[in-house]
Coordinates of C-alpha atoms and ligand atoms in Angstrom, one line a residue:
X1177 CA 7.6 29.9 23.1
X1178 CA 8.9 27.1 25.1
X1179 CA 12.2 26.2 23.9
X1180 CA 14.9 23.6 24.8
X1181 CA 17.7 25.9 23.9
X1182 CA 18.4 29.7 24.2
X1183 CA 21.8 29.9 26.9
X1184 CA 24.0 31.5 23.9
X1185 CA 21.3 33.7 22.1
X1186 CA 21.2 37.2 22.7
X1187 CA 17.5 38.1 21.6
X1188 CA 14.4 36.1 21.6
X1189 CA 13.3 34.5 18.6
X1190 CA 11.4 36.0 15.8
X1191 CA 7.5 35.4 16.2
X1192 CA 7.5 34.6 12.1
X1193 CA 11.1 32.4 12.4
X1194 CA 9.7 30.7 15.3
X1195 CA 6.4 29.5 13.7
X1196 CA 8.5 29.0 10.4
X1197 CA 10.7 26.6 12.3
X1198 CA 8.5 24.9 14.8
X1199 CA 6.9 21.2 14.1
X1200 CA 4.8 20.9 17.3
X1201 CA 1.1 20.8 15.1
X1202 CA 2.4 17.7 12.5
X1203 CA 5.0 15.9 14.7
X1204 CA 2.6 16.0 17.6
X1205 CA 1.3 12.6 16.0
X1206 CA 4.6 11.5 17.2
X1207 CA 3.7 11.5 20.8
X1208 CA 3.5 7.8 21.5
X1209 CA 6.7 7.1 19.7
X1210 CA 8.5 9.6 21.8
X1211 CA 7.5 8.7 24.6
X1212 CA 8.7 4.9 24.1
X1213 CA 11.5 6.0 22.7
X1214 CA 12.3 8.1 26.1
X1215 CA 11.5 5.3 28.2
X1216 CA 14.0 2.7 26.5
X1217 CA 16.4 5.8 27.0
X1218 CA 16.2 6.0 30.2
X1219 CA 15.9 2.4 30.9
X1220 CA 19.0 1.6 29.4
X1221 CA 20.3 4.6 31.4
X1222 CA 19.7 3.4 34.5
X1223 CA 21.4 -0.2 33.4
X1224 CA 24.5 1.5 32.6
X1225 CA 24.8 3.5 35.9
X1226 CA 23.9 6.7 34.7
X1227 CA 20.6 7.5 36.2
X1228 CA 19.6 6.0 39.4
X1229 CA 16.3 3.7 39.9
X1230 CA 14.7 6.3 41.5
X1231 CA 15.7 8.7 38.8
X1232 CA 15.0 5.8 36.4
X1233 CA 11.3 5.0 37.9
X1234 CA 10.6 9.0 38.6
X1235 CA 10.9 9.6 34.9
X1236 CA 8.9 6.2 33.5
X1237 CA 6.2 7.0 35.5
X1238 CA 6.5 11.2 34.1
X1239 CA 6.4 10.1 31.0
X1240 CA 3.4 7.5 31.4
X1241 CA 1.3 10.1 32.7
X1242 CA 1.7 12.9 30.0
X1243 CA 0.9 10.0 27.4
X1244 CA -2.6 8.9 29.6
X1245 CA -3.7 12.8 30.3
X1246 CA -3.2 13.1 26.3
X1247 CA -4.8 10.5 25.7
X1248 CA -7.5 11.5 28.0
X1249 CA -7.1 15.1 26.7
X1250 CA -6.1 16.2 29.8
X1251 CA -3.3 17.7 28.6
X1252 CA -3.7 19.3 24.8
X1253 CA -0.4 19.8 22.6
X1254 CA 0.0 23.3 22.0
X1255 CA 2.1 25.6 19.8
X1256 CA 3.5 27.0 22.7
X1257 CA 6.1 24.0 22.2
X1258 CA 8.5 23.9 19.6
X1259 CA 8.3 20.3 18.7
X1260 CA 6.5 16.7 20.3
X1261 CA 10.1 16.6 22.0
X1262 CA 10.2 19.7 23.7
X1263 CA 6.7 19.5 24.5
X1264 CA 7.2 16.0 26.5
X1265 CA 10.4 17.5 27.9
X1266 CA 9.0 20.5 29.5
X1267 CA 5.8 18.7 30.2
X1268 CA 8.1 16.5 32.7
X1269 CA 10.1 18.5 34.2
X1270 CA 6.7 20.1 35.5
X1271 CA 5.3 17.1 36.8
X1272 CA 8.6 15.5 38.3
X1273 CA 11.1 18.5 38.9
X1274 CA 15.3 18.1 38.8
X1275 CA 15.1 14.1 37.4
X1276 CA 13.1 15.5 34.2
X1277 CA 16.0 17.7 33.6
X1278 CA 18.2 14.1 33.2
X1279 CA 16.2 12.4 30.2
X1280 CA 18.2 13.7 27.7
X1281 CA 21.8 12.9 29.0
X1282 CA 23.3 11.2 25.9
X1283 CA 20.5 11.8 23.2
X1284 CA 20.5 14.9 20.6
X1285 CA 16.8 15.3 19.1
X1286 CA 18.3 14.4 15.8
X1287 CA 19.0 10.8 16.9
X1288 CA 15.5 11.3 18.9
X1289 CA 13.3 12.0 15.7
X1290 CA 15.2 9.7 13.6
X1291 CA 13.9 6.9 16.4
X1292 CA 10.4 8.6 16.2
X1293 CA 10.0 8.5 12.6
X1294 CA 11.3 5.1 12.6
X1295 CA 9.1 3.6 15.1
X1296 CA 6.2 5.5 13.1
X1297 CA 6.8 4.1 9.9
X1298 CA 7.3 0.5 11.4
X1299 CA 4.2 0.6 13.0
X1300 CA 2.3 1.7 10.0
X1301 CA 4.0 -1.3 7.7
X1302 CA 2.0 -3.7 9.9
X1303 CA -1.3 -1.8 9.8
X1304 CA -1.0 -1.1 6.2
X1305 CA -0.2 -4.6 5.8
X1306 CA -3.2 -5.9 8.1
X1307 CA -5.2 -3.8 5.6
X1308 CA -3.6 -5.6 2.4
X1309 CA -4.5 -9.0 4.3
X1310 CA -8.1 -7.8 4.0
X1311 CA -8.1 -7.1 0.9
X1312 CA -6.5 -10.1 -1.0
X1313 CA -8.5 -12.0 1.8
X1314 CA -11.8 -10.5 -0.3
X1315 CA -10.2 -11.0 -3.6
X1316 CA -9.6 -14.8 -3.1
X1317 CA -13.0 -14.9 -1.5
X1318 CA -14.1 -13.4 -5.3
X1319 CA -12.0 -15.7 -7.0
X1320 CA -12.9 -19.2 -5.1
X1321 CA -16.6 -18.0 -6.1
X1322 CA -15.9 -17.1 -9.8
X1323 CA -13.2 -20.1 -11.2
X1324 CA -16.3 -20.8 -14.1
X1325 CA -17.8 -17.1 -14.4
X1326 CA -16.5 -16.7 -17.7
X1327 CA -15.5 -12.7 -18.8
X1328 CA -13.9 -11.4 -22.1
X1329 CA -9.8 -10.3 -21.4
X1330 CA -8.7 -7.3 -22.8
X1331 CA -6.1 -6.2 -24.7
X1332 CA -5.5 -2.6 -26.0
X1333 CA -9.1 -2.2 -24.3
X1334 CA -9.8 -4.5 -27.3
X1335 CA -11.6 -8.0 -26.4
X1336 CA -8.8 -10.5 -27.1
X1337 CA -9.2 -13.9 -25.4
X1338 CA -11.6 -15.6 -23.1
X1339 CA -10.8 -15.5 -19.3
X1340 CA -12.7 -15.6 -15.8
X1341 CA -12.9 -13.5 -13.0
X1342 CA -11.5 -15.3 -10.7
X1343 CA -8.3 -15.2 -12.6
X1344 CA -9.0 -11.8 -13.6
X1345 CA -9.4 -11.0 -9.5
X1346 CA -5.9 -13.2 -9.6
X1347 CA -3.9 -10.9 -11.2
X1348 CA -4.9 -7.8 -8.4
X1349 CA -4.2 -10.9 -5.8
X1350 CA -0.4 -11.0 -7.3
X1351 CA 0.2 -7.4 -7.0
X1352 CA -1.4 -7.1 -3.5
X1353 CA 0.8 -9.7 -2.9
X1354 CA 3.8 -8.1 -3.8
X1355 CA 2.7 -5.3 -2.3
X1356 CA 2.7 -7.2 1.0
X1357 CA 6.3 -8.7 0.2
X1358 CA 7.8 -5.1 -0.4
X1359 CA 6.4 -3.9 2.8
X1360 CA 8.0 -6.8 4.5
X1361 CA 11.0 -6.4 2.8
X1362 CA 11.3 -2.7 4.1
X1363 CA 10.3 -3.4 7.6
X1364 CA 13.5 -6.1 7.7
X1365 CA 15.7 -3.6 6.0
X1366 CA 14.8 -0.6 8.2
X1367 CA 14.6 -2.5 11.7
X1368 CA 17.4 -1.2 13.5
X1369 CA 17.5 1.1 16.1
X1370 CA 19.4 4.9 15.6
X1371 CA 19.2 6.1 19.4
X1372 CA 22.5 6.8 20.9
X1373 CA 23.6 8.1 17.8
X1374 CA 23.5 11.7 19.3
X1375 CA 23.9 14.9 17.5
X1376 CA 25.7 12.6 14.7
X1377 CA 29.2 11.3 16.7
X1378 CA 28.0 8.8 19.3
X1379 CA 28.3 10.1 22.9
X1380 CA 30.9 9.5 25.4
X1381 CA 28.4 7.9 27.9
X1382 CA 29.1 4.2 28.0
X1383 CA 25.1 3.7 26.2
X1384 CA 24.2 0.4 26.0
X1385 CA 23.0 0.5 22.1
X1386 CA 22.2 -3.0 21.5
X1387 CA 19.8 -3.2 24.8
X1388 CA 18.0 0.3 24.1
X1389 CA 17.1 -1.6 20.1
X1390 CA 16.0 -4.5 21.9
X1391 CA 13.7 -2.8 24.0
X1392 CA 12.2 -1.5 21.2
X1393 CA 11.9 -4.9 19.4
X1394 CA 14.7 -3.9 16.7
X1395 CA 17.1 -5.9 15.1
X1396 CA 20.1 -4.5 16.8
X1397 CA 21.5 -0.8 17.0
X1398 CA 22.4 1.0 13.5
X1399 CA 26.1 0.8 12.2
X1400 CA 27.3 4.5 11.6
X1401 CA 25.8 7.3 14.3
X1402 CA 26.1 9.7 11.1
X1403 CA 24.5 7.8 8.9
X1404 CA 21.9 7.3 12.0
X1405 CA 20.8 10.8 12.2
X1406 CA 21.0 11.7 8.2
X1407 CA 19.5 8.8 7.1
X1408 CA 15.6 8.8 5.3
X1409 CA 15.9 5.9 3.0
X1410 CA 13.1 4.0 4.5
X1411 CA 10.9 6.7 4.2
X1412 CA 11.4 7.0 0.6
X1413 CA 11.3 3.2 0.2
X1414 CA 8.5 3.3 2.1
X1415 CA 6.6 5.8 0.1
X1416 CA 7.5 4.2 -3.2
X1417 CA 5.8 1.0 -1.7
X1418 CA 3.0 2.9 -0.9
X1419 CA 3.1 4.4 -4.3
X1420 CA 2.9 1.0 -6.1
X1421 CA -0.2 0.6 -3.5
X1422 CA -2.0 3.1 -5.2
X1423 CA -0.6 2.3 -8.3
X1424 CA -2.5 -0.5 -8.4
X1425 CA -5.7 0.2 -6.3
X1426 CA -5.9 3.0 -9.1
X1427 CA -6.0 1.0 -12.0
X1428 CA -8.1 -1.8 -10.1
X1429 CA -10.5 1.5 -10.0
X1430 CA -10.2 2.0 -13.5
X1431 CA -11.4 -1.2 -14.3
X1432 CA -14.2 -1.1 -11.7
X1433 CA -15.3 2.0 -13.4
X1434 CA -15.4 0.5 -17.1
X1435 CA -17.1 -1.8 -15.9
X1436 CA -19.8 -0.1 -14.5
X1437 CA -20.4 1.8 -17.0
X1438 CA -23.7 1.9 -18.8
X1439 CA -22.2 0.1 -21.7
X1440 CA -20.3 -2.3 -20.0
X1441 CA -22.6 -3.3 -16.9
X1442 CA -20.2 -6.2 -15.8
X1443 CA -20.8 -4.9 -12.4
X1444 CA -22.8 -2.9 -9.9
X1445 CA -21.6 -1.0 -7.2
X1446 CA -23.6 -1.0 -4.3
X1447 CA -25.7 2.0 -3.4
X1448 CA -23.5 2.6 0.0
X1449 CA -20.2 3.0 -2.0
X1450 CA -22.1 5.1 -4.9
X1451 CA -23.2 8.7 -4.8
X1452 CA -26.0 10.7 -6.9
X1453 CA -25.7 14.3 -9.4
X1454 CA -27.2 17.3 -7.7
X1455 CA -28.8 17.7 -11.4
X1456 CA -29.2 14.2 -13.4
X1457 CA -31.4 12.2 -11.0
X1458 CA -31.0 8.9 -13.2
X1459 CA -27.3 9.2 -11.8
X1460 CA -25.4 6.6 -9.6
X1461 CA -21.6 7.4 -10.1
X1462 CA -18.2 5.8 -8.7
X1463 CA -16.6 8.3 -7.0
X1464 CA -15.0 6.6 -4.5
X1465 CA -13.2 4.4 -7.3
X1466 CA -12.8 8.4 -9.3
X1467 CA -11.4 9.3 -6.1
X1468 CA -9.0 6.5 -5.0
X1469 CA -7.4 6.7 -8.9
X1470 CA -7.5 10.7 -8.1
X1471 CA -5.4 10.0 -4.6
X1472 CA -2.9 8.8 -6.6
X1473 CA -1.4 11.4 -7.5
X1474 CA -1.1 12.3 -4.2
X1475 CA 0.5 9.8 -2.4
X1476 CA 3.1 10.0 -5.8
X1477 CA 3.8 13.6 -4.6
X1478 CA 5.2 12.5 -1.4
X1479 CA 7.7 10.2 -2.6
X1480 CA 8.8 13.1 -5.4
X1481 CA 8.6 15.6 -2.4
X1482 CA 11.1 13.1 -0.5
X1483 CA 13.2 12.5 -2.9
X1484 CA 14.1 16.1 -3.8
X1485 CA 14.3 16.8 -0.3
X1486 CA 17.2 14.2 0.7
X1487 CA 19.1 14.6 -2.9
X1488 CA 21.0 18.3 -1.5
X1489 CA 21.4 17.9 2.1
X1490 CA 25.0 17.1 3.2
X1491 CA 25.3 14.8 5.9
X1492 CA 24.6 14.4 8.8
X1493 CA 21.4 16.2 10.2
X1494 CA 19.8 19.1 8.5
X1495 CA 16.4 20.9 8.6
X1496 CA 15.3 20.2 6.0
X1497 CA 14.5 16.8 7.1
X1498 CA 12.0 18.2 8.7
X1499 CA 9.5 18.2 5.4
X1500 CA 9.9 14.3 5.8
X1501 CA 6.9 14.4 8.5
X1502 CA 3.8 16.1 6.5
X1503 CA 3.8 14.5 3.8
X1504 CA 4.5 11.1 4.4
X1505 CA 1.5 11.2 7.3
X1506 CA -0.3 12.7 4.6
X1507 CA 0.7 9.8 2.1
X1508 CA -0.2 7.2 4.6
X1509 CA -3.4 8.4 6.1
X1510 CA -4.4 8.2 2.5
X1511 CA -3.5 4.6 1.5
X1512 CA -5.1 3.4 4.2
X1513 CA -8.6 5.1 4.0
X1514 CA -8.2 4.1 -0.5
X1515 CA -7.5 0.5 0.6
X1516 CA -10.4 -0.1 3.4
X1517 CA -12.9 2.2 0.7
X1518 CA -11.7 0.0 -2.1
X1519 CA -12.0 -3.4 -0.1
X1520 CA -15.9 -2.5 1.3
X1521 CA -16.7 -1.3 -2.6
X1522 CA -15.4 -4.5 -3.5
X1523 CA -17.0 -7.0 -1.0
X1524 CA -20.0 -5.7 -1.8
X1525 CA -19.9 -5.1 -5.7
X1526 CA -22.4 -7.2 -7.7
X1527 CA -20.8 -9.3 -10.5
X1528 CA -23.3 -9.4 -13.4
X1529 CA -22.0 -13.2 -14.5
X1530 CA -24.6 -13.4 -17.4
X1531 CA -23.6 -9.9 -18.9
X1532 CA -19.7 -11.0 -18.5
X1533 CA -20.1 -14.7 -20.1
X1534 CA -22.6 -12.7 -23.4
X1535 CA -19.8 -10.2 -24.0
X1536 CA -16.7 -12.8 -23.7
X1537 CA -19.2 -14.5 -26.7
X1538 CA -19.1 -11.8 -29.4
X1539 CA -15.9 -9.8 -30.4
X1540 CA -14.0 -13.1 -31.5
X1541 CA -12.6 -14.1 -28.2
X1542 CA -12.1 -17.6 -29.8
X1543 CA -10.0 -16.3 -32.4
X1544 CA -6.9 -18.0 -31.2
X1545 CA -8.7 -21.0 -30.5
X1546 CA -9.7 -21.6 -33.8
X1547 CA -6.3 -20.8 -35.6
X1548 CA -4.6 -23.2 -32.9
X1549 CA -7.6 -25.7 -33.8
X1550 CA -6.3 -25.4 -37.4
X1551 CA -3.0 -26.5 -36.1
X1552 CA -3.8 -29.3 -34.4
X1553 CA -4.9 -30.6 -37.9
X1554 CA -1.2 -30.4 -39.5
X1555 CA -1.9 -26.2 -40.7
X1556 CA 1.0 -24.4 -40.2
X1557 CA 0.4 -21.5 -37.6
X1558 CA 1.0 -18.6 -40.1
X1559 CA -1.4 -19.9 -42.4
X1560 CA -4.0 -20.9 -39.8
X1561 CA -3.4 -17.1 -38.4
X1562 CA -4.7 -15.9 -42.2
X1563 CA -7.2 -18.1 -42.4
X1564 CA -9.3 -16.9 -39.3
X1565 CA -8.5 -13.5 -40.1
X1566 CA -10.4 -13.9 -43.2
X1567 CA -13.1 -15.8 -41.5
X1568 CA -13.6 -12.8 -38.9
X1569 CA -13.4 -10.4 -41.6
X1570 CA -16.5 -12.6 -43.9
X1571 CA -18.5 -12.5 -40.0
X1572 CA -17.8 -9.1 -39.7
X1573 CA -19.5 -8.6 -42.9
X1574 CA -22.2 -10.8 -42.1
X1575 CA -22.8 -9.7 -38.7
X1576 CA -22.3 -12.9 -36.7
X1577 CA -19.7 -15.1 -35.1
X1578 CA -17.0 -17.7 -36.3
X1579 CA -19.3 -20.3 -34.1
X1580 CA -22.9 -19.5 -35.7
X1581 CA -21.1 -20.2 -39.3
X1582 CA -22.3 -23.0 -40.7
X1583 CA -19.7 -26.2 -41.3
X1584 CA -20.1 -25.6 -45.2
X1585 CA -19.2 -22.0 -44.6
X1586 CA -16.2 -22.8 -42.7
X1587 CA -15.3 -25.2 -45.3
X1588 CA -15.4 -22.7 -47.6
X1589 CA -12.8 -20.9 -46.2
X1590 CA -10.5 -24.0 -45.0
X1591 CA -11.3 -27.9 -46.2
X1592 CA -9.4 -28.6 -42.7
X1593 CA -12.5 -27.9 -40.8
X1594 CA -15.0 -30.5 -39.3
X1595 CA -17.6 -30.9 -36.8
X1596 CA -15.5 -30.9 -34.1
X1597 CA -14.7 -27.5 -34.6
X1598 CA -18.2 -26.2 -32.5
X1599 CA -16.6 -28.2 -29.5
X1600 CA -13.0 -26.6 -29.7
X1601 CA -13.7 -22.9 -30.3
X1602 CA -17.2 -23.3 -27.2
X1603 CA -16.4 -20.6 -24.7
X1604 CA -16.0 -23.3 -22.4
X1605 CA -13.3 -25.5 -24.3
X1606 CA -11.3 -22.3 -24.7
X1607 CA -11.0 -21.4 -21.1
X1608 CA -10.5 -24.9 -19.5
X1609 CA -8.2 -26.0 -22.0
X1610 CA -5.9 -23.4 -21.0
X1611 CA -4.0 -25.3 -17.9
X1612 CA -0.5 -24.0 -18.6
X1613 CA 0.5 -22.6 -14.6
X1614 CA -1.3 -19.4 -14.0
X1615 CA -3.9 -19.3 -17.0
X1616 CA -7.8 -19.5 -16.7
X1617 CA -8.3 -23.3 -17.1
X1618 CA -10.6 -24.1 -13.9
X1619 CA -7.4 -26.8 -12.5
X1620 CA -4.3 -24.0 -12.9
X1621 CA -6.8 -21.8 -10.5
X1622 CA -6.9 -24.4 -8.2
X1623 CA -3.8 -24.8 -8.0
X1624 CA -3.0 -20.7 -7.8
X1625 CA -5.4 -20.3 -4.8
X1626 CA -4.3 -23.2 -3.1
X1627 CA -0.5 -21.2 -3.1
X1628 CA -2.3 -17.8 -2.6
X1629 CA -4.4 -19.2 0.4
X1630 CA -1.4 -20.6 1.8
X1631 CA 0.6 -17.0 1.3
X1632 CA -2.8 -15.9 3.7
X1633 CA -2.4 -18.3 6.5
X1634 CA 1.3 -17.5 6.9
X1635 CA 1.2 -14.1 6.6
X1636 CA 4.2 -12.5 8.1
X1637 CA 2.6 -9.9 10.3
X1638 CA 0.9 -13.1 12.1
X1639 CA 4.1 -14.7 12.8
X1640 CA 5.8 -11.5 14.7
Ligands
LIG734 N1 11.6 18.8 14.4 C1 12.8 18.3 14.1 C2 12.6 17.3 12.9 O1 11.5 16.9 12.7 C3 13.4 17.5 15.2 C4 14.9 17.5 15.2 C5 15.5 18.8 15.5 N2 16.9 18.8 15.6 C6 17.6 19.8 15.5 N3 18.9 19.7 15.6 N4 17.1 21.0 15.4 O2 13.5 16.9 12.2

């Protein structure tokens, strides 16, 4: 038990209360983080007077070296520490003696995990982020490909109107793209710096807040050293963005899977992202798209886990805080293996165009088309609206489609028809007429991925 406290206790520790309490095997993921934390510390330390250079140097170079022999497992974290902080602490004061024993004038380890978490978090936004771009980079890559690979659209799971992929593809492209936004919008919001908040009331040390943040590439110091120390909110925006993530890789997965199906065969998954029964050799199932919808649930966990954590504890610090650590590592380490999986089952997914463009022919997909056809010739909608229904009900009867009906047995039904009904309800006229800003019509998709290729090359992460 190597602890950083013990001068007023009596008794050592309980064996069971120490392991209850101690962080050391999650937050030793934390190691980098704390270290750069430290060295900003002591940095700005040495600006303001309070440690000398050599002090300053001693210490920089202390904690340089325990991050390389980690790295280069030298040096293993070991439960005998409490936490990553106590472990870096002791781990100095080894290697450099008396100036060790100086890195934590003016810090508390509650403003020193709240920095640690903080950094984590911000580093994973960008990485999570990079991932994203990959992914809507394969999407638009699907949907410059795909503008005239015609598909039924679905709603209620029921065929409804004719679309494409590409702008099917288009509508995962918006939410990725939101997706993106949030993240961004969470990284802005969160981007200041809580060291030198202390236990929770500042320090009397004249700390130079504003340079420790800037060393750290933060906005500038946070505004309230209680609020500093107490506060998780970007944790729990963060996992709710990472929620939404999953929210929609899983009901991209969905899709993937219908379509996949036996019955549907819209698309094959390659053999790499597909795995086999131990008993039905005919098999070839999508787990991995099973198992990114299954993760879901997961990830959702750690944002209910976060929330009830935070909603009791009065301010400022509290251990409960603690809990914030294993699941969100947990939560993130699964987003991003779900969204490289999902983007490599993608990329290499076969798109059967012929099966998509047969179904988006049968199940009256043109429906629409004809009743607005109607219309054009002076029938009120309502009216036009019975009239088809009664001509899908006679092809239902017949077996066959509103197309395949002869002219006479269109007339039949409404004297309005005439021969240029074949052109207006073609699978083609009812997809490219549709040019109303984000619909199907080959021009609005243009025009969408000329915007969404543009989102790409500006990507905020590139500009930092
Ligand atoms: N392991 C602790 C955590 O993750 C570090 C902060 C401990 N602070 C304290 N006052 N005990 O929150």
């Amino acid at each position: 038990m190597a602890q950083l406290w013990g001068g007023r206790f009596t008794k050592p520790t309980d064996q069971l209360v120490y392991d209850f309490n101690a962080s050391i095997k999650f937050d030793k993921r934390l190691l980098k983080q704390d270290i750069e934390g430290s060295i900003a510390h002591v940095v700005m330390l040495e600006k303001q007077g309070i440690l000398s250079c050599e002090e300053k140097d001693a210490i920089v170079k202390g904690l340089t070296g325990i991050r390389k022999d980690v790295e280069d497992r030298k040096l293993e974290i070991t439960s005998e520490y409490e936490d990553v902080h106590s472990f870096v602490e002791a781990n100095l004061i080894d290697r450099i003696g008396d100036a060790g024993k100086k890195m934590h004038t003016g810090r508390s380890r509650n403003d020193q995990v709240a920095l640690d978490m903080k950094l984590y978090v911000r580093s994973e936004i960008i990485c999570i982020t990079e991932e994203l771009q990959s992914l809507l980079n394969t999407l638009l890559h699907i949907m410059e490909e795909n503008l005239t690979t015609y598909m039924p659209g679905f709603t209620h799971l029921q065929k409804a109107q004719p679309t494409t992929l590409a702008h099917h593809m288009g509508a995962y492209f918006e939410m990725f793209k939101r997706d993106v936004q949030r993240l961004h919008d969470i990284y802005q919001r969160m981007n200041y710096c809580p060291l030198g908040s202390g236990a929770f009331a500042g320090t009397t040390y004249s700390l130079d807040r504003s340079y420790t943040a800037s060393l750290m590439g933060f906005e500038g110091p946070t505004l309230n050293s209680m609020d500093s120390v107490a506060d998780r909110d970007y944790v729990i925006e963060f996992l709710s963005a990472i929620s939404l993530i999953m929210m929609h890789l899983s009901r991209f997965s969905e899709e993937v899977i219908i379509w996949n199906s036996n019955e549907y065969r819209f698309v094959e998954i390659d053999d790499a992202d597909s795995t086999g029964s131990s008993l039905m050799p005919q098999k070839k199932n999508p787990d991995i798209a099973e198992l990114v919808r299954g993760k879901t649930g997961r990830v959702y966990g750690a944002l209910m886990s976060m929330l009830t954590t935070m909603k009791g504890i009065p301010l400022a610090y509290n251990k409960d805080m603690q809990e914030d650590k294993e699941v969100t590592f947990d939560a993130i380490d699964t987003v991003k293996d779900c969204i490289t999986l999902f983007d490599g089952m993608l990329s290499t997914m076969k798109f059967n165009r012929e099966t998509m463009e047969a179904s988006a022919t049968k199940g009256f997909t043109n429906a629409t088309d004809a009743a607005d056809y109607l219309v054009n010739k002076g029938v009120p909608f309502r009216d036009a609206h019975g009239i088809i229904g009664q001509l899908v009900l006679y092809c239902l009867e017949k077996n066959t489609s509103i197309d395949a009906l002869s002219l006479d047995e269109l007339k039949e039904i409404s004297p309005v028809f005439e021969a240029d009904v074949y052109d207006a309800i073609s699978l083609k006229t009812c997809v490219e007429k549709r040019l109303t800003v984000g619909a199907p019509g080959q021009k609005a998709m243009e025009d969408v991925i000329k915007c969404n290729r543009d989102f790409l090359d500006n990507l905020w992460i590139d500009k930092k």
